[in-house]
């Protein structure tokens, strides 16, 4: 599966670490955007070296971090409810497990959990919580998981084709894959353009639409069953986008734009982020 650079859409700055400019090119066939140039594997970890990369810390230093973790607590309960609605309790793999909060709540509710997490810092925090973190996805046995989750992780994966092959290999025949990613067709993406925080170049290598998820998984003989909106994301992303655009977090404007984005999402079925439920055909 090869991706094309058919049209230059935007030039976007890395606001978190380097200040470098990157390009977003449209692949017309898959209806997705591709970050260019993509960092080499040896350089990619350096773009994560920010104290503000919240998913790799349990820190609650600022009001923004406290707000993030408050909303995250609500989201964790919603995620648990979702997987219980899709599968009976069994084996669960979370790829990009971060500091392990999601796996911890699943473990407490009867799931056999395993995580994959490349960040040593985040991995150490998860392991202190008693979460089993595997060092490499290739070490896991074939067809061993009832549910595989990737919460805002697929956009980070350097070798997308290989990742999809691994998901296919690890999933039980009747298992379920849950993918959550930002949606560049949302209203908040249209409002903030190159300042839209969910572009997050260059650590977001791929930028998906609903069509893109359906098409790329179809190449692995997997079927998109359901799309679920992530309504909190419009507020969080708008708040961070305000910081990138104006140098400070304008809570009132971000809240208003978050509401606008969800209103647009309700009409057009294009929210700031979506959860995709996928199964083997």
PDB file of C-alpha atoms in Angstrom:
ATOM      1  CA  UNK A   1       0.000   0.000   0.000  1.00  0.00           C
ATOM      2  CA  UNK A   2       1.650   3.195  -1.227  1.00  0.00           C
ATOM      3  CA  UNK A   3       0.486   6.737  -0.573  1.00  0.00           C
ATOM      4  CA  UNK A   4       0.719   9.503  -3.143  1.00  0.00           C
ATOM      5  CA  UNK A   5       1.419  13.221  -2.852  1.00  0.00           C
ATOM      6  CA  UNK A   6      -1.235  14.505  -5.230  1.00  0.00           C
ATOM      7  CA  UNK A   7      -1.787  18.030  -3.905  1.00  0.00           C
ATOM      8  CA  UNK A   8      -0.105  20.319  -1.360  1.00  0.00           C
ATOM      9  CA  UNK A   9      -2.770  21.340   1.157  1.00  0.00           C
ATOM     10  CA  UNK A  10      -0.997  23.192   3.986  1.00  0.00           C
ATOM     11  CA  UNK A  11       2.342  24.073   5.495  1.00  0.00           C
ATOM     12  CA  UNK A  12       2.227  23.480   9.247  1.00  0.00           C
ATOM     13  CA  UNK A  13       4.675  24.365  12.018  1.00  0.00           C
ATOM     14  CA  UNK A  14       5.856  22.029  14.769  1.00  0.00           C
ATOM     15  CA  UNK A  15       4.656  24.132  17.708  1.00  0.00           C
ATOM     16  CA  UNK A  16       5.818  21.733  20.427  1.00  0.00           C
ATOM     17  CA  UNK A  17       9.531  21.125  19.922  1.00  0.00           C
ATOM     18  CA  UNK A  18      11.451  22.212  16.842  1.00  0.00           C
ATOM     19  CA  UNK A  19       9.571  25.109  15.250  1.00  0.00           C
ATOM     20  CA  UNK A  20      10.219  23.485  11.856  1.00  0.00           C
ATOM     21  CA  UNK A  21       7.765  23.697   8.961  1.00  0.00           C
ATOM     22  CA  UNK A  22       6.266  20.560   7.408  1.00  0.00           C
ATOM     23  CA  UNK A  23       3.969  20.038   4.448  1.00  0.00           C
ATOM     24  CA  UNK A  24       0.640  18.214   4.323  1.00  0.00           C
ATOM     25  CA  UNK A  25       0.008  16.511   0.990  1.00  0.00           C
ATOM     26  CA  UNK A  26      -3.354  15.057  -0.063  1.00  0.00           C
ATOM     27  CA  UNK A  27      -3.588  11.459  -1.225  1.00  0.00           C
ATOM     28  CA  UNK A  28      -6.687  11.577  -3.392  1.00  0.00           C
ATOM     29  CA  UNK A  29      -7.152   7.804  -3.646  1.00  0.00           C
ATOM     30  CA  UNK A  30      -7.403   7.260   0.105  1.00  0.00           C
ATOM     31  CA  UNK A  31      -8.679  10.750   1.029  1.00  0.00           C
ATOM     32  CA  UNK A  32      -5.963  11.324   3.601  1.00  0.00           C
ATOM     33  CA  UNK A  33      -3.162  13.779   4.281  1.00  0.00           C
ATOM     34  CA  UNK A  34       0.477  12.767   4.557  1.00  0.00           C
ATOM     35  CA  UNK A  35       3.133  14.711   6.499  1.00  0.00           C
ATOM     36  CA  UNK A  36       6.206  15.550   4.422  1.00  0.00           C
ATOM     37  CA  UNK A  37       9.044  15.141   5.027  1.00  0.00           C
ATOM     38  CA  UNK A  38       8.578  12.399   7.596  1.00  0.00           C
ATOM     39  CA  UNK A  39      11.381  12.234  10.167  1.00  0.00           C
ATOM     40  CA  UNK A  40      13.754   9.284  10.007  1.00  0.00           C
ATOM     41  CA  UNK A  41      13.270   6.606  12.657  1.00  0.00           C
ATOM     42  CA  UNK A  42      16.382   7.693  14.542  1.00  0.00           C
ATOM     43  CA  UNK A  43      15.271  11.347  14.632  1.00  0.00           C
ATOM     44  CA  UNK A  44      11.548  10.838  15.273  1.00  0.00           C
ATOM     45  CA  UNK A  45      11.856  10.345  19.087  1.00  0.00           C
ATOM     46  CA  UNK A  46      13.430  13.802  19.447  1.00  0.00           C
ATOM     47  CA  UNK A  47      10.142  15.398  18.361  1.00  0.00           C
ATOM     48  CA  UNK A  48       8.417  13.875  21.401  1.00  0.00           C
ATOM     49  CA  UNK A  49      10.872  15.482  23.830  1.00  0.00           C
ATOM     50  CA  UNK A  50       8.522  18.048  25.297  1.00  0.00           C
ATOM     51  CA  UNK A  51       7.368  18.410  28.891  1.00  0.00           C
ATOM     52  CA  UNK A  52       4.005  19.388  27.424  1.00  0.00           C
ATOM     53  CA  UNK A  53       3.416  15.970  25.828  1.00  0.00           C
ATOM     54  CA  UNK A  54       0.680  15.145  28.346  1.00  0.00           C
ATOM     55  CA  UNK A  55      -0.047  11.529  27.370  1.00  0.00           C
ATOM     56  CA  UNK A  56       3.444  10.527  28.537  1.00  0.00           C
ATOM     57  CA  UNK A  57       3.029  11.973  32.015  1.00  0.00           C
ATOM     58  CA  UNK A  58       0.625  11.895  34.950  1.00  0.00           C
ATOM     59  CA  UNK A  59       1.528  15.513  35.676  1.00  0.00           C
ATOM     60  CA  UNK A  60      -1.114  17.982  36.861  1.00  0.00           C
ATOM     61  CA  UNK A  61       1.024  21.099  37.073  1.00  0.00           C
ATOM     62  CA  UNK A  62      -1.202  23.604  35.301  1.00  0.00           C
ATOM     63  CA  UNK A  63      -4.918  24.228  35.004  1.00  0.00           C
ATOM     64  CA  UNK A  64      -4.713  22.902  31.431  1.00  0.00           C
ATOM     65  CA  UNK A  65      -3.159  19.617  32.599  1.00  0.00           C
ATOM     66  CA  UNK A  66      -5.724  19.302  35.399  1.00  0.00           C
ATOM     67  CA  UNK A  67      -8.518  19.883  32.890  1.00  0.00           C
ATOM     68  CA  UNK A  68      -6.981  17.322  30.531  1.00  0.00           C
ATOM     69  CA  UNK A  69      -6.871  14.653  33.230  1.00  0.00           C
ATOM     70  CA  UNK A  70     -10.404  15.465  34.444  1.00  0.00           C
ATOM     71  CA  UNK A  71     -11.778  14.968  30.931  1.00  0.00           C
ATOM     72  CA  UNK A  72      -9.554  11.918  30.502  1.00  0.00           C
ATOM     73  CA  UNK A  73     -11.167  10.336  33.566  1.00  0.00           C
ATOM     74  CA  UNK A  74     -14.614  10.719  31.994  1.00  0.00           C
ATOM     75  CA  UNK A  75     -13.297   9.389  28.679  1.00  0.00           C
ATOM     76  CA  UNK A  76     -11.827   6.298  30.370  1.00  0.00           C
ATOM     77  CA  UNK A  77     -15.235   5.313  31.720  1.00  0.00           C
ATOM     78  CA  UNK A  78     -16.781   5.881  28.292  1.00  0.00           C
ATOM     79  CA  UNK A  79     -14.111   3.707  26.649  1.00  0.00           C
ATOM     80  CA  UNK A  80     -14.722   0.910  29.142  1.00  0.00           C
ATOM     81  CA  UNK A  81     -18.456   1.083  28.493  1.00  0.00           C
ATOM     82  CA  UNK A  82     -17.767   0.941  24.747  1.00  0.00           C
ATOM     83  CA  UNK A  83     -15.638  -2.210  24.844  1.00  0.00           C
ATOM     84  CA  UNK A  84     -18.161  -3.919  27.130  1.00  0.00           C
ATOM     85  CA  UNK A  85     -20.852  -3.138  24.558  1.00  0.00           C
ATOM     86  CA  UNK A  86     -18.776  -4.714  21.770  1.00  0.00           C
ATOM     87  CA  UNK A  87     -17.242  -7.807  23.352  1.00  0.00           C
ATOM     88  CA  UNK A  88     -17.473 -10.159  26.290  1.00  0.00           C
ATOM     89  CA  UNK A  89     -14.539  -9.914  28.687  1.00  0.00           C
ATOM     90  CA  UNK A  90     -11.375 -11.527  27.367  1.00  0.00           C
ATOM     91  CA  UNK A  91      -7.968 -10.453  26.098  1.00  0.00           C
ATOM     92  CA  UNK A  92      -7.295  -6.810  25.283  1.00  0.00           C
ATOM     93  CA  UNK A  93      -4.273  -5.169  23.664  1.00  0.00           C
ATOM     94  CA  UNK A  94      -3.789  -1.400  23.849  1.00  0.00           C
ATOM     95  CA  UNK A  95      -1.182  -0.129  21.386  1.00  0.00           C
ATOM     96  CA  UNK A  96       0.304   3.155  22.521  1.00  0.00           C
ATOM     97  CA  UNK A  97      -0.701   2.505  26.104  1.00  0.00           C
ATOM     98  CA  UNK A  98       0.885   5.678  27.491  1.00  0.00           C
ATOM     99  CA  UNK A  99       0.938   5.654  31.267  1.00  0.00           C
ATOM    100  CA  UNK A 100      -1.534   2.776  31.439  1.00  0.00           C
ATOM    101  CA  UNK A 101      -4.721   4.352  32.817  1.00  0.00           C
ATOM    102  CA  UNK A 102      -6.980   2.727  30.234  1.00  0.00           C
ATOM    103  CA  UNK A 103      -5.465  -0.718  30.745  1.00  0.00           C
ATOM    104  CA  UNK A 104      -5.685  -0.308  34.507  1.00  0.00           C
ATOM    105  CA  UNK A 105      -9.439   0.370  34.455  1.00  0.00           C
ATOM    106  CA  UNK A 106      -9.925  -2.566  32.054  1.00  0.00           C
ATOM    107  CA  UNK A 107      -7.865  -4.863  34.291  1.00  0.00           C
ATOM    108  CA  UNK A 108      -9.917  -3.867  37.329  1.00  0.00           C
ATOM    109  CA  UNK A 109     -13.037  -4.791  35.349  1.00  0.00           C
ATOM    110  CA  UNK A 110     -11.973  -8.315  34.455  1.00  0.00           C
ATOM    111  CA  UNK A 111      -9.976  -7.988  31.227  1.00  0.00           C
ATOM    112  CA  UNK A 112      -6.637  -9.702  30.579  1.00  0.00           C
ATOM    113  CA  UNK A 113      -4.606  -6.721  29.427  1.00  0.00           C
ATOM    114  CA  UNK A 114      -1.381  -6.139  27.533  1.00  0.00           C
ATOM    115  CA  UNK A 115       0.099  -2.846  26.388  1.00  0.00           C
ATOM    116  CA  UNK A 116       2.590  -1.676  23.799  1.00  0.00           C
ATOM    117  CA  UNK A 117       4.331   1.618  24.571  1.00  0.00           C
ATOM    118  CA  UNK A 118       7.571   2.906  22.994  1.00  0.00           C
ATOM    119  CA  UNK A 119       8.203   5.713  25.487  1.00  0.00           C
ATOM    120  CA  UNK A 120      10.418   4.504  28.345  1.00  0.00           C
ATOM    121  CA  UNK A 121       9.088   7.299  30.572  1.00  0.00           C
ATOM    122  CA  UNK A 122       5.425   6.391  30.026  1.00  0.00           C
ATOM    123  CA  UNK A 123       6.158   2.656  30.129  1.00  0.00           C
ATOM    124  CA  UNK A 124       7.798   2.947  33.565  1.00  0.00           C
ATOM    125  CA  UNK A 125       4.727   4.755  34.944  1.00  0.00           C
ATOM    126  CA  UNK A 126       2.402   2.076  33.523  1.00  0.00           C
ATOM    127  CA  UNK A 127       4.486  -0.768  34.932  1.00  0.00           C
ATOM    128  CA  UNK A 128       4.378   0.790  38.406  1.00  0.00           C
ATOM    129  CA  UNK A 129       0.594   0.434  38.151  1.00  0.00           C
ATOM    130  CA  UNK A 130       0.984  -3.315  37.588  1.00  0.00           C
ATOM    131  CA  UNK A 131       0.302  -3.172  33.842  1.00  0.00           C
ATOM    132  CA  UNK A 132       2.066  -5.670  31.568  1.00  0.00           C
ATOM    133  CA  UNK A 133       3.829  -3.741  28.808  1.00  0.00           C
ATOM    134  CA  UNK A 134       5.357  -5.800  26.004  1.00  0.00           C
ATOM    135  CA  UNK A 135       8.566  -4.528  24.432  1.00  0.00           C
ATOM    136  CA  UNK A 136       7.671  -5.258  20.809  1.00  0.00           C
ATOM    137  CA  UNK A 137       4.450  -6.043  18.985  1.00  0.00           C
ATOM    138  CA  UNK A 138       6.169  -8.773  16.961  1.00  0.00           C
ATOM    139  CA  UNK A 139       6.630 -10.854  20.113  1.00  0.00           C
ATOM    140  CA  UNK A 140       2.890 -11.317  20.572  1.00  0.00           C
ATOM    141  CA  UNK A 141       1.264 -14.546  19.291  1.00  0.00           C
ATOM    142  CA  UNK A 142      -1.101 -14.705  16.317  1.00  0.00           C
ATOM    143  CA  UNK A 143      -4.877 -14.339  16.817  1.00  0.00           C
ATOM    144  CA  UNK A 144      -4.537 -13.755  20.549  1.00  0.00           C
ATOM    145  CA  UNK A 145      -6.752 -10.730  21.261  1.00  0.00           C
ATOM    146  CA  UNK A 146     -10.508 -10.256  21.444  1.00  0.00           C
ATOM    147  CA  UNK A 147     -10.141  -6.462  21.368  1.00  0.00           C
ATOM    148  CA  UNK A 148      -7.294  -4.269  20.098  1.00  0.00           C
ATOM    149  CA  UNK A 149      -7.386  -0.538  20.790  1.00  0.00           C
ATOM    150  CA  UNK A 150      -5.383   2.382  19.449  1.00  0.00           C
ATOM    151  CA  UNK A 151      -6.472   5.644  21.072  1.00  0.00           C
ATOM    152  CA  UNK A 152      -4.974   8.465  18.992  1.00  0.00           C
ATOM    153  CA  UNK A 153      -2.024   6.301  18.014  1.00  0.00           C
ATOM    154  CA  UNK A 154      -2.461   5.219  14.382  1.00  0.00           C
ATOM    155  CA  UNK A 155      -1.485   8.700  13.187  1.00  0.00           C
ATOM    156  CA  UNK A 156       1.915   8.270  14.897  1.00  0.00           C
ATOM    157  CA  UNK A 157       2.910   4.951  13.294  1.00  0.00           C
ATOM    158  CA  UNK A 158       5.887   5.238  10.884  1.00  0.00           C
ATOM    159  CA  UNK A 159       5.136   2.090   8.860  1.00  0.00           C
ATOM    160  CA  UNK A 160       1.376   2.208   8.453  1.00  0.00           C
ATOM    161  CA  UNK A 161       1.153  -0.813   6.157  1.00  0.00           C
ATOM    162  CA  UNK A 162       3.108  -2.995   8.598  1.00  0.00           C
ATOM    163  CA  UNK A 163       0.956  -1.803  11.498  1.00  0.00           C
ATOM    164  CA  UNK A 164      -2.221  -2.847   9.697  1.00  0.00           C
ATOM    165  CA  UNK A 165      -0.687  -6.244   8.937  1.00  0.00           C
ATOM    166  CA  UNK A 166       0.104  -6.683  12.639  1.00  0.00           C
ATOM    167  CA  UNK A 167      -3.421  -5.717  13.680  1.00  0.00           C
ATOM    168  CA  UNK A 168      -4.788  -8.311  11.282  1.00  0.00           C
ATOM    169  CA  UNK A 169      -2.359 -10.953  12.591  1.00  0.00           C
ATOM    170  CA  UNK A 170      -3.052 -10.356  16.280  1.00  0.00           C
ATOM    171  CA  UNK A 171      -6.844 -10.110  16.139  1.00  0.00           C
ATOM    172  CA  UNK A 172      -8.967 -13.192  16.780  1.00  0.00           C
ATOM    173  CA  UNK A 173     -11.226 -14.070  13.812  1.00  0.00           C
ATOM    174  CA  UNK A 174     -14.281 -12.620  15.569  1.00  0.00           C
ATOM    175  CA  UNK A 175     -12.363  -9.904  17.388  1.00  0.00           C
ATOM    176  CA  UNK A 176     -12.816  -6.127  17.301  1.00  0.00           C
ATOM    177  CA  UNK A 177     -10.419  -3.288  16.540  1.00  0.00           C
ATOM    178  CA  UNK A 178     -11.120   0.165  17.970  1.00  0.00           C
ATOM    179  CA  UNK A 179      -9.256   3.067  16.373  1.00  0.00           C
ATOM    180  CA  UNK A 180      -9.519   6.715  17.474  1.00  0.00           C
ATOM    181  CA  UNK A 181      -7.953   9.426  15.311  1.00  0.00           C
ATOM    182  CA  UNK A 182      -8.444  13.141  14.552  1.00  0.00           C
ATOM    183  CA  UNK A 183     -10.571  14.113  11.561  1.00  0.00           C
ATOM    184  CA  UNK A 184      -9.227  16.819   9.244  1.00  0.00           C
ATOM    185  CA  UNK A 185     -12.730  17.258   7.775  1.00  0.00           C
ATOM    186  CA  UNK A 186     -14.030  18.670  11.080  1.00  0.00           C
ATOM    187  CA  UNK A 187     -15.071  22.298  11.493  1.00  0.00           C
ATOM    188  CA  UNK A 188     -12.329  23.038  14.038  1.00  0.00           C
ATOM    189  CA  UNK A 189      -9.759  21.893  11.446  1.00  0.00           C
ATOM    190  CA  UNK A 190     -11.332  24.268   8.907  1.00  0.00           C
ATOM    191  CA  UNK A 191     -11.394  27.140  11.410  1.00  0.00           C
ATOM    192  CA  UNK A 192      -7.803  26.866  12.596  1.00  0.00           C
ATOM    193  CA  UNK A 193      -6.161  25.661   9.352  1.00  0.00           C
ATOM    194  CA  UNK A 194      -2.364  25.475   9.853  1.00  0.00           C
ATOM    195  CA  UNK A 195      -2.817  26.174  13.583  1.00  0.00           C
ATOM    196  CA  UNK A 196      -5.086  23.176  14.124  1.00  0.00           C
ATOM    197  CA  UNK A 197      -3.439  21.367  17.027  1.00  0.00           C
ATOM    198  CA  UNK A 198      -4.472  17.895  15.854  1.00  0.00           C
ATOM    199  CA  UNK A 199      -2.149  18.131  12.846  1.00  0.00           C
ATOM    200  CA  UNK A 200       0.664  17.961  15.443  1.00  0.00           C
ATOM    201  CA  UNK A 201       3.459  17.602  12.888  1.00  0.00           C
ATOM    202  CA  UNK A 202       5.769  15.814  12.576  1.00  0.00           C
ATOM    203  CA  UNK A 203       4.748  13.216  15.181  1.00  0.00           C
ATOM    204  CA  UNK A 204       1.409  12.874  13.387  1.00  0.00           C
ATOM    205  CA  UNK A 205       2.572  11.300  10.164  1.00  0.00           C
ATOM    206  CA  UNK A 206      -0.879  10.528   8.733  1.00  0.00           C
ATOM    207  CA  UNK A 207      -4.149  12.456   8.850  1.00  0.00           C
ATOM    208  CA  UNK A 208      -7.332  10.469   8.311  1.00  0.00           C
ATOM    209  CA  UNK A 209     -10.857  10.952   7.080  1.00  0.00           C
ATOM    210  CA  UNK A 210     -13.709   8.473   7.467  1.00  0.00           C
ATOM    211  CA  UNK A 211     -13.124   7.416   3.871  1.00  0.00           C
ATOM    212  CA  UNK A 212      -9.422   6.855   4.541  1.00  0.00           C
ATOM    213  CA  UNK A 213     -10.050   4.523   7.480  1.00  0.00           C
ATOM    214  CA  UNK A 214     -12.603   2.537   5.505  1.00  0.00           C
ATOM    215  CA  UNK A 215     -10.318   2.207   2.475  1.00  0.00           C
ATOM    216  CA  UNK A 216      -7.003   1.396   4.153  1.00  0.00           C
ATOM    217  CA  UNK A 217      -8.518  -1.315   6.353  1.00  0.00           C
ATOM    218  CA  UNK A 218     -10.373  -2.743   3.363  1.00  0.00           C
ATOM    219  CA  UNK A 219      -6.953  -3.483   1.823  1.00  0.00           C
ATOM    220  CA  UNK A 220      -6.447  -5.922   4.741  1.00  0.00           C
ATOM    221  CA  UNK A 221      -9.891  -7.489   4.298  1.00  0.00           C
ATOM    222  CA  UNK A 222     -11.313  -5.667   7.302  1.00  0.00           C
ATOM    223  CA  UNK A 223     -14.637  -3.871   7.459  1.00  0.00           C
ATOM    224  CA  UNK A 224     -15.642  -0.584   9.088  1.00  0.00           C
ATOM    225  CA  UNK A 225     -18.729  -1.321  11.185  1.00  0.00           C
ATOM    226  CA  UNK A 226     -19.411   1.887  13.074  1.00  0.00           C
ATOM    227  CA  UNK A 227     -18.193   5.476  13.533  1.00  0.00           C
ATOM    228  CA  UNK A 228     -18.593   7.172  16.928  1.00  0.00           C
ATOM    229  CA  UNK A 229     -17.911  10.893  17.593  1.00  0.00           C
ATOM    230  CA  UNK A 230     -15.470  12.077  20.273  1.00  0.00           C
ATOM    231  CA  UNK A 231     -17.224  15.285  21.294  1.00  0.00           C
ATOM    232  CA  UNK A 232     -14.777  16.346  24.007  1.00  0.00           C
ATOM    233  CA  UNK A 233     -11.930  16.526  21.488  1.00  0.00           C
ATOM    234  CA  UNK A 234     -13.267  19.642  19.766  1.00  0.00           C
ATOM    235  CA  UNK A 235     -12.864  21.655  22.999  1.00  0.00           C
ATOM    236  CA  UNK A 236      -9.403  20.325  23.872  1.00  0.00           C
ATOM    237  CA  UNK A 237      -8.089  20.765  20.319  1.00  0.00           C
ATOM    238  CA  UNK A 238      -9.611  24.234  19.981  1.00  0.00           C
ATOM    239  CA  UNK A 239      -8.001  25.323  23.244  1.00  0.00           C
ATOM    240  CA  UNK A 240      -4.557  24.171  22.130  1.00  0.00           C
ATOM    241  CA  UNK A 241      -5.121  25.636  18.655  1.00  0.00           C
ATOM    242  CA  UNK A 242      -5.868  29.014  20.243  1.00  0.00           C
ATOM    243  CA  UNK A 243      -2.484  28.851  21.955  1.00  0.00           C
ATOM    244  CA  UNK A 244      -0.718  28.066  18.686  1.00  0.00           C
ATOM    245  CA  UNK A 245      -2.550  30.792  16.761  1.00  0.00           C
ATOM    246  CA  UNK A 246      -2.623  33.617  19.298  1.00  0.00           C
ATOM    247  CA  UNK A 247       0.075  32.741  21.833  1.00  0.00           C
ATOM    248  CA  UNK A 248      -2.359  32.144  24.669  1.00  0.00           C
ATOM    249  CA  UNK A 249      -5.292  29.920  25.535  1.00  0.00           C
ATOM    250  CA  UNK A 250      -8.524  31.817  25.007  1.00  0.00           C
ATOM    251  CA  UNK A 251     -10.909  29.570  26.951  1.00  0.00           C
ATOM    252  CA  UNK A 252     -14.080  31.394  25.914  1.00  0.00           C
ATOM    253  CA  UNK A 253     -13.300  31.405  22.197  1.00  0.00           C
ATOM    254  CA  UNK A 254     -12.068  27.799  22.305  1.00  0.00           C
ATOM    255  CA  UNK A 255     -15.246  26.699  24.073  1.00  0.00           C
ATOM    256  CA  UNK A 256     -17.381  28.519  21.513  1.00  0.00           C
ATOM    257  CA  UNK A 257     -15.454  26.969  18.602  1.00  0.00           C
ATOM    258  CA  UNK A 258     -15.744  23.558  20.240  1.00  0.00           C
ATOM    259  CA  UNK A 259     -19.517  23.983  20.388  1.00  0.00           C
ATOM    260  CA  UNK A 260     -19.599  25.142  16.770  1.00  0.00           C
ATOM    261  CA  UNK A 261     -17.539  22.118  15.723  1.00  0.00           C
ATOM    262  CA  UNK A 262     -19.874  19.689  17.477  1.00  0.00           C
ATOM    263  CA  UNK A 263     -22.926  21.416  15.980  1.00  0.00           C
ATOM    264  CA  UNK A 264     -21.322  21.046  12.543  1.00  0.00           C
ATOM    265  CA  UNK A 265     -20.440  17.449  13.375  1.00  0.00           C
ATOM    266  CA  UNK A 266     -24.019  16.691  14.294  1.00  0.00           C
ATOM    267  CA  UNK A 267     -25.211  17.980  10.904  1.00  0.00           C
ATOM    268  CA  UNK A 268     -22.396  16.715   8.654  1.00  0.00           C
ATOM    269  CA  UNK A 269     -21.246  13.685  10.699  1.00  0.00           C
ATOM    270  CA  UNK A 270     -17.728  15.145  10.724  1.00  0.00           C
ATOM    271  CA  UNK A 271     -16.501  15.603  14.307  1.00  0.00           C
ATOM    272  CA  UNK A 272     -13.077  16.696  15.581  1.00  0.00           C
ATOM    273  CA  UNK A 273     -12.160  13.062  16.230  1.00  0.00           C
ATOM    274  CA  UNK A 274     -13.880   9.753  15.557  1.00  0.00           C
ATOM    275  CA  UNK A 275     -13.764   6.266  17.021  1.00  0.00           C
ATOM    276  CA  UNK A 276     -13.868   3.557  14.364  1.00  0.00           C
ATOM    277  CA  UNK A 277     -15.081   0.015  15.062  1.00  0.00           C
ATOM    278  CA  UNK A 278     -13.596  -2.558  12.675  1.00  0.00           C
ATOM    279  CA  UNK A 279     -13.969  -6.302  12.231  1.00  0.00           C
ATOM    280  CA  UNK A 280     -12.609  -9.005   9.952  1.00  0.00           C
ATOM    281  CA  UNK A 281     -14.767  -9.557   6.880  1.00  0.00           C
TER     282      UNK A 281
END
